[in-house]
Amino acid sequence: MQLPEGFPSQGESVVCRLVKSLYGLKQASRQCNLKLCETLFHSGFIQSSLDHSLFIKRQGSDIVVILVYVDDMLVTGSNMALIEQTKASLHKSFKIKDIGELKFFLGMELRRSKKGFL
């Protein structure tokens, strides 16, 4: 890694300390996951003790469920307004893209019927 422009290089003993993790470093994915967990906890989500990639938020009789897989998230729930509020909250901390209704996940094609997903 090279020093950014404008930094005086006074020999080979000069080092820079990173304030945040850079994309591509070994710890980058861990740091991103920690930030995601912190954001979700701050928004009222609880992490499942059985599956650490599953987050649940209950508000009265409504529920929002988030499943995280690497850099993808499935967001579902019983109240569309609460789902939209959750996505807006995530958008404040992360660059996210809503691709709409679930059609493909982990190499599986999913189809929705009145009885649920096939």
Tab-separated table of N, CA and C in Angstrom:
chain	number	residue	atom	x	y	z
A	1	MET	N	0.850	-1.177	0.000
A	1	MET	CA	0.000	0.000	0.000
A	1	MET	C	0.891	1.234	0.000
A	2	GLN	N	0.475	2.248	-0.719
A	2	GLN	CA	1.252	3.478	-0.801
A	2	GLN	C	0.554	4.579	-0.023
A	3	LEU	N	1.351	5.524	0.444
A	3	LEU	CA	0.788	6.684	1.140
A	3	LEU	C	-0.023	7.527	0.158
A	4	PRO	N	-1.134	8.094	0.612
A	4	PRO	CA	-1.915	8.979	-0.259
A	4	PRO	C	-1.102	10.213	-0.640
A	5	GLU	N	-1.476	10.826	-1.756
A	5	GLU	CA	-0.801	12.047	-2.194
A	5	GLU	C	-0.910	13.110	-1.116
A	6	GLY	N	0.171	13.880	-0.962
A	6	GLY	CA	0.169	14.948	0.027
A	6	GLY	C	0.830	14.560	1.336
A	7	PHE	N	1.004	13.266	1.576
A	7	PHE	CA	1.680	12.814	2.789
A	7	PHE	C	3.179	12.797	2.528
A	8	PRO	N	3.947	13.406	3.412
A	8	PRO	CA	5.398	13.376	3.209
A	8	PRO	C	5.945	11.982	3.504
A	9	SER	N	6.708	11.433	2.578
A	9	SER	CA	7.323	10.123	2.821
A	9	SER	C	8.762	10.361	3.247
A	10	GLN	N	9.028	10.090	4.495
A	10	GLN	CA	10.336	10.381	5.075
A	10	GLN	C	11.156	9.108	5.246
A	11	GLY	N	10.958	8.162	4.407
A	11	GLY	CA	11.710	6.918	4.517
A	11	GLY	C	10.775	5.735	4.649
A	12	GLU	N	11.364	4.580	4.773
A	12	GLU	CA	10.584	3.347	4.811
A	12	GLU	C	9.963	3.064	6.166
A	13	SER	N	10.309	3.811	7.182
A	13	SER	CA	9.776	3.543	8.515
A	13	SER	C	8.450	4.263	8.776
A	14	VAL	N	7.920	4.973	7.780
A	14	VAL	CA	6.661	5.701	7.940
A	14	VAL	C	5.498	4.732	7.750
A	15	VAL	N	4.546	4.757	8.671
A	15	VAL	CA	3.352	3.919	8.567
A	15	VAL	C	2.115	4.785	8.750
A	16	CYS	N	0.997	4.297	8.245
A	16	CYS	CA	-0.292	4.970	8.441
A	16	CYS	C	-1.192	4.038	9.233
A	17	ARG	N	-1.982	4.604	10.086
A	17	ARG	CA	-2.949	3.813	10.839
A	17	ARG	C	-4.317	4.030	10.208
A	18	LEU	N	-4.984	2.928	9.830
A	18	LEU	CA	-6.301	3.018	9.207
A	18	LEU	C	-7.351	3.346	10.257
A	19	VAL	N	-8.218	4.273	9.928
A	19	VAL	CA	-9.310	4.643	10.826
A	19	VAL	C	-10.478	3.685	10.633
A	20	LYS	N	-10.639	3.191	9.412
A	20	LYS	CA	-11.680	2.202	9.146
A	20	LYS	C	-11.128	1.166	8.179
A	21	SER	N	-11.780	0.044	8.120
A	21	SER	CA	-11.304	-1.054	7.307
A	21	SER	C	-11.519	-0.757	5.826
A	22	LEU	N	-10.523	-1.073	5.017
A	22	LEU	CA	-10.616	-0.875	3.579
A	22	LEU	C	-11.153	-2.130	2.911
A	23	TYR	N	-11.889	-1.945	1.818
A	23	TYR	CA	-12.405	-3.059	1.040
A	23	TYR	C	-11.235	-3.929	0.587
A	24	GLY	N	-11.368	-5.218	0.756
A	24	GLY	CA	-10.332	-6.143	0.324
A	24	GLY	C	-9.426	-6.636	1.438
A	25	LEU	N	-9.410	-5.942	2.558
A	25	LEU	CA	-8.607	-6.411	3.682
A	25	LEU	C	-9.291	-7.598	4.348
A	26	LYS	N	-8.502	-8.430	5.040
A	26	LYS	CA	-9.058	-9.624	5.693
A	26	LYS	C	-10.179	-9.288	6.662
A	27	GLN	N	-10.027	-8.192	7.386
A	27	GLN	CA	-10.994	-7.855	8.424
A	27	GLN	C	-12.181	-7.034	7.904
A	28	ALA	N	-12.210	-6.693	6.622
A	28	ALA	CA	-13.256	-5.816	6.090
A	28	ALA	C	-14.653	-6.418	6.244
A	29	SER	N	-14.809	-7.697	5.922
A	29	SER	CA	-16.138	-8.307	6.009
A	29	SER	C	-16.612	-8.393	7.457
A	30	ARG	N	-15.709	-8.670	8.368
A	30	ARG	CA	-16.057	-8.727	9.797
A	30	ARG	C	-16.490	-7.352	10.296
A	31	GLN	N	-15.752	-6.320	9.918
A	31	GLN	CA	-16.087	-4.962	10.337
A	31	GLN	C	-17.444	-4.536	9.773
A	32	CYS	N	-17.713	-4.910	8.529
A	32	CYS	CA	-19.002	-4.583	7.914
A	32	CYS	C	-20.133	-5.283	8.659
A	33	ASN	N	-19.914	-6.561	9.008
A	33	ASN	CA	-20.933	-7.300	9.746
A	33	ASN	C	-21.170	-6.707	11.126
A	34	LEU	N	-20.108	-6.278	11.797
A	34	LEU	CA	-20.257	-5.644	13.114
A	34	LEU	C	-21.062	-4.350	13.013
A	35	LYS	N	-20.807	-3.576	11.959
A	35	LYS	CA	-21.550	-2.329	11.756
A	35	LYS	C	-23.023	-2.629	11.469
A	36	LEU	N	-23.286	-3.665	10.665
A	36	LEU	CA	-24.666	-4.050	10.373
A	36	LEU	C	-25.377	-4.473	11.652
A	37	CYS	N	-24.743	-5.311	12.458
A	37	CYS	CA	-25.344	-5.754	13.723
A	37	CYS	C	-25.633	-4.566	14.628
A	38	GLU	N	-24.687	-3.654	14.741
A	38	GLU	CA	-24.866	-2.464	15.576
A	38	GLU	C	-26.055	-1.626	15.089
A	39	THR	N	-26.168	-1.461	13.777
A	39	THR	CA	-27.276	-0.696	13.198
A	39	THR	C	-28.609	-1.375	13.481
A	40	LEU	N	-28.659	-2.697	13.316
A	40	LEU	CA	-29.902	-3.431	13.558
A	40	LEU	C	-30.275	-3.420	15.037
A	41	PHE	N	-29.302	-3.584	15.925
A	41	PHE	CA	-29.579	-3.528	17.366
A	41	PHE	C	-30.124	-2.160	17.744
A	42	HIS	N	-29.529	-1.110	17.186
A	42	HIS	CA	-29.967	0.263	17.461
A	42	HIS	C	-31.405	0.490	16.975
A	43	SER	N	-31.808	-0.254	15.933
A	43	SER	CA	-33.164	-0.133	15.388
A	43	SER	C	-34.167	-1.031	16.101
A	44	GLY	N	-33.715	-1.775	17.113
A	44	GLY	CA	-34.633	-2.599	17.896
A	44	GLY	C	-34.690	-4.059	17.503
A	45	PHE	N	-33.787	-4.516	16.647
A	45	PHE	CA	-33.771	-5.920	16.243
A	45	PHE	C	-33.027	-6.755	17.273
A	46	ILE	N	-33.423	-8.005	17.372
A	46	ILE	CA	-32.775	-8.971	18.254
A	46	ILE	C	-32.186	-10.062	17.371
A	47	GLN	N	-30.930	-10.425	17.628
A	47	GLN	CA	-30.266	-11.467	16.859
A	47	GLN	C	-30.659	-12.829	17.413
A	48	SER	N	-31.010	-13.747	16.526
A	48	SER	CA	-31.371	-15.098	16.938
A	48	SER	C	-30.160	-15.797	17.539
A	49	SER	N	-30.375	-16.512	18.633
A	49	SER	CA	-29.278	-17.265	19.246
A	49	SER	C	-29.010	-18.565	18.488
A	50	LEU	N	-29.959	-19.002	17.670
A	50	LEU	CA	-29.798	-20.241	16.907
A	50	LEU	C	-29.177	-20.004	15.538
A	51	ASP	N	-29.429	-18.835	14.952
A	51	ASP	CA	-28.871	-18.483	13.645
A	51	ASP	C	-28.465	-17.019	13.701
A	52	HIS	N	-27.174	-16.758	13.775
A	52	HIS	CA	-26.684	-15.394	13.971
A	52	HIS	C	-26.894	-14.501	12.761
A	53	SER	N	-27.372	-15.063	11.649
A	53	SER	CA	-27.663	-14.245	10.475
A	53	SER	C	-29.142	-13.843	10.426
A	54	LEU	N	-29.899	-14.206	11.454
A	54	LEU	CA	-31.328	-13.913	11.524
A	54	LEU	C	-31.594	-12.862	12.593
A	55	PHE	N	-32.311	-11.800	12.194
A	55	PHE	CA	-32.641	-10.699	13.096
A	55	PHE	C	-34.152	-10.499	13.094
A	56	ILE	N	-34.726	-10.296	14.279
A	56	ILE	CA	-36.179	-10.185	14.426
A	56	ILE	C	-36.518	-8.944	15.232
A	57	LYS	N	-37.544	-8.242	14.761
A	57	LYS	CA	-38.051	-7.077	15.493
A	57	LYS	C	-39.564	-7.225	15.605
A	58	ARG	N	-40.044	-7.167	16.834
A	58	ARG	CA	-41.488	-7.218	17.083
A	58	ARG	C	-41.937	-5.849	17.561
A	59	GLN	N	-43.042	-5.397	17.002
A	59	GLN	CA	-43.624	-4.125	17.414
A	59	GLN	C	-45.129	-4.352	17.526
A	60	GLY	N	-45.574	-4.525	18.759
A	60	GLY	CA	-46.978	-4.881	18.965
A	60	GLY	C	-47.232	-6.258	18.393
A	61	SER	N	-48.232	-6.363	17.526
A	61	SER	CA	-48.537	-7.650	16.897
A	61	SER	C	-47.800	-7.827	15.568
A	62	ASP	N	-47.011	-6.826	15.165
A	62	ASP	CA	-46.284	-6.894	13.893
A	62	ASP	C	-44.866	-7.404	14.103
A	63	ILE	N	-44.303	-7.920	13.015
A	63	ILE	CA	-42.952	-8.473	13.056
A	63	ILE	C	-42.221	-8.126	11.760
A	64	VAL	N	-40.919	-7.877	11.876
A	64	VAL	CA	-40.035	-7.733	10.716
A	64	VAL	C	-38.887	-8.712	10.925
A	65	VAL	N	-38.566	-9.462	9.878
A	65	VAL	CA	-37.507	-10.465	9.938
A	65	VAL	C	-36.477	-10.144	8.854
A	66	ILE	N	-35.209	-10.163	9.235
A	66	ILE	CA	-34.119	-9.941	8.285
A	66	ILE	C	-33.190	-11.142	8.338
A	67	LEU	N	-32.904	-11.691	7.166
A	67	LEU	CA	-31.937	-12.776	7.041
A	67	LEU	C	-30.762	-12.239	6.239
A	68	VAL	N	-29.565	-12.344	6.790
A	68	VAL	CA	-28.359	-11.818	6.150
A	68	VAL	C	-27.545	-12.984	5.612
A	69	TYR	N	-27.146	-12.883	4.345
A	69	TYR	CA	-26.253	-13.875	3.749
A	69	TYR	C	-25.156	-13.113	3.008
A	70	VAL	N	-23.970	-13.096	3.554
A	70	VAL	CA	-22.803	-12.379	3.041
A	70	VAL	C	-23.158	-10.903	2.868
A	71	ASP	N	-23.435	-10.453	1.643
A	71	ASP	CA	-23.798	-9.052	1.437
A	71	ASP	C	-25.217	-8.899	0.900
A	72	ASP	N	-26.038	-9.926	1.085
A	72	ASP	CA	-27.450	-9.887	0.687
A	72	ASP	C	-28.323	-9.963	1.927
A	73	MET	N	-29.489	-9.322	1.859
A	73	MET	CA	-30.445	-9.369	2.964
A	73	MET	C	-31.837	-9.655	2.428
A	74	LEU	N	-32.521	-10.545	3.103
A	74	LEU	CA	-33.941	-10.755	2.848
A	74	LEU	C	-34.685	-10.044	3.961
A	75	VAL	N	-35.622	-9.187	3.585
A	75	VAL	CA	-36.407	-8.446	4.571
A	75	VAL	C	-37.867	-8.781	4.331
A	76	THR	N	-38.528	-9.267	5.374
A	76	THR	CA	-39.943	-9.597	5.263
A	76	THR	C	-40.625	-9.254	6.577
A	77	GLY	N	-41.928	-9.277	6.563
A	77	GLY	CA	-42.653	-8.971	7.784
A	77	GLY	C	-44.144	-8.913	7.563
A	78	SER	N	-44.848	-8.562	8.620
A	78	SER	CA	-46.309	-8.541	8.583
A	78	SER	C	-46.877	-7.156	8.296
A	79	ASN	N	-46.036	-6.127	8.315
A	79	ASN	CA	-46.510	-4.758	8.147
A	79	ASN	C	-45.598	-4.039	7.155
A	80	MET	N	-46.160	-3.662	5.998
A	80	MET	CA	-45.357	-3.042	4.940
A	80	MET	C	-44.748	-1.716	5.388
A	81	ALA	N	-45.469	-0.938	6.179
A	81	ALA	CA	-44.942	0.347	6.659
A	81	ALA	C	-43.717	0.125	7.542
A	82	LEU	N	-43.753	-0.898	8.374
A	82	LEU	CA	-42.621	-1.227	9.243
A	82	LEU	C	-41.426	-1.733	8.425
A	83	ILE	N	-41.701	-2.472	7.372
A	83	ILE	CA	-40.639	-2.940	6.474
A	83	ILE	C	-39.974	-1.747	5.791
A	84	GLU	N	-40.777	-0.817	5.288
A	84	GLU	CA	-40.236	0.377	4.625
A	84	GLU	C	-39.431	1.226	5.601
A	85	GLN	N	-39.893	1.323	6.826
A	85	GLN	CA	-39.172	2.068	7.865
A	85	GLN	C	-37.810	1.409	8.133
A	86	THR	N	-37.788	0.093	8.161
A	86	THR	CA	-36.549	-0.652	8.373
A	86	THR	C	-35.571	-0.413	7.229
A	87	LYS	N	-36.066	-0.465	5.993
A	87	LYS	CA	-35.198	-0.234	4.838
A	87	LYS	C	-34.656	1.189	4.840
A	88	ALA	N	-35.474	2.154	5.222
A	88	ALA	CA	-35.020	3.550	5.300
A	88	ALA	C	-33.935	3.702	6.360
A	89	SER	N	-34.094	3.009	7.475
A	89	SER	CA	-33.094	3.047	8.542
A	89	SER	C	-31.771	2.448	8.070
A	90	LEU	N	-31.834	1.346	7.347
A	90	LEU	CA	-30.625	0.713	6.816
A	90	LEU	C	-29.953	1.601	5.775
A	91	HIS	N	-30.780	2.298	4.996
A	91	HIS	CA	-30.252	3.163	3.935
A	91	HIS	C	-29.429	4.322	4.499
A	92	LYS	N	-29.708	4.724	5.734
A	92	LYS	CA	-28.941	5.805	6.364
A	92	LYS	C	-27.497	5.394	6.636
A	93	SER	N	-27.269	4.111	6.890
A	93	SER	CA	-25.930	3.628	7.239
A	93	SER	C	-25.219	2.884	6.113
A	94	PHE	N	-25.984	2.376	5.150
A	94	PHE	CA	-25.412	1.550	4.093
A	94	PHE	C	-25.960	1.954	2.733
A	95	LYS	N	-25.184	1.658	1.718
A	95	LYS	CA	-25.656	1.837	0.347
A	95	LYS	C	-26.425	0.561	0.004
A	96	ILE	N	-27.747	0.652	-0.036
A	96	ILE	CA	-28.555	-0.542	-0.284
A	96	ILE	C	-29.346	-0.382	-1.573
A	97	LYS	N	-29.751	-1.517	-2.118
A	97	LYS	CA	-30.531	-1.538	-3.352
A	97	LYS	C	-31.678	-2.523	-3.152
A	98	ASP	N	-32.897	-2.045	-3.287
A	98	ASP	CA	-34.081	-2.898	-3.153
A	98	ASP	C	-34.372	-3.504	-4.519
A	99	ILE	N	-34.278	-4.821	-4.626
A	99	ILE	CA	-34.537	-5.469	-5.912
A	99	ILE	C	-35.936	-6.077	-5.987
A	100	GLY	N	-36.783	-5.715	-5.034
A	100	GLY	CA	-38.179	-6.134	-5.099
A	100	GLY	C	-38.435	-7.496	-4.488
A	101	GLU	N	-39.510	-8.097	-4.950
A	101	GLU	CA	-39.949	-9.382	-4.405
A	101	GLU	C	-38.922	-10.477	-4.681
A	102	LEU	N	-38.779	-11.378	-3.721
A	102	LEU	CA	-37.818	-12.476	-3.810
A	102	LEU	C	-38.184	-13.427	-4.946
A	103	LYS	N	-37.206	-13.644	-5.847
A	103	LYS	CA	-37.412	-14.590	-6.949
A	103	LYS	C	-36.321	-15.655	-6.969
A	104	PHE	N	-35.086	-15.258	-6.627
A	104	PHE	CA	-33.958	-16.187	-6.586
A	104	PHE	C	-33.202	-15.986	-5.284
A	105	PHE	N	-32.763	-17.091	-4.674
A	105	PHE	CA	-31.954	-17.001	-3.465
A	105	PHE	C	-31.099	-18.248	-3.358
A	106	LEU	N	-29.791	-18.061	-3.227
A	106	LEU	CA	-28.826	-19.156	-3.084
A	106	LEU	C	-28.985	-20.216	-4.170
A	107	GLY	N	-29.175	-19.764	-5.398
A	107	GLY	CA	-29.290	-20.670	-6.530
A	107	GLY	C	-30.654	-21.314	-6.685
A	108	MET	N	-31.607	-20.947	-5.841
A	108	MET	CA	-32.955	-21.511	-5.930
A	108	MET	C	-33.906	-20.482	-6.525
A	109	GLU	N	-34.790	-20.947	-7.387
A	109	GLU	CA	-35.839	-20.076	-7.904
A	109	GLU	C	-37.065	-20.256	-7.018
A	110	LEU	N	-37.630	-19.153	-6.576
A	110	LEU	CA	-38.795	-19.200	-5.697
A	110	LEU	C	-39.990	-18.589	-6.408
A	111	ARG	N	-41.119	-19.215	-6.259
A	111	ARG	CA	-42.363	-18.686	-6.815
A	111	ARG	C	-43.378	-18.571	-5.697
A	112	ARG	N	-44.122	-17.499	-5.751
A	112	ARG	CA	-45.098	-17.225	-4.694
A	112	ARG	C	-46.499	-17.586	-5.175
A	113	SER	N	-47.243	-18.270	-4.323
A	113	SER	CA	-48.644	-18.583	-4.604
A	113	SER	C	-49.475	-18.088	-3.426
A	114	LYS	N	-50.752	-18.296	-3.480
A	114	LYS	CA	-51.625	-17.875	-2.377
A	114	LYS	C	-51.317	-18.648	-1.097
A	115	LYS	N	-50.739	-19.840	-1.238
A	115	LYS	CA	-50.417	-20.673	-0.081
A	115	LYS	C	-49.019	-20.395	0.470
A	116	GLY	N	-48.230	-19.618	-0.249
A	116	GLY	CA	-46.868	-19.318	0.195
A	116	GLY	C	-45.882	-19.470	-0.937
A	117	PHE	N	-44.633	-19.758	-0.606
A	117	PHE	CA	-43.586	-19.912	-1.615
A	117	PHE	C	-43.445	-21.366	-2.016
A	118	LEU	N	-43.137	-21.596	-3.288
A	118	LEU	CA	-42.870	-22.937	-3.817
A	118	LEU	C	-41.402	-23.064	-4.142
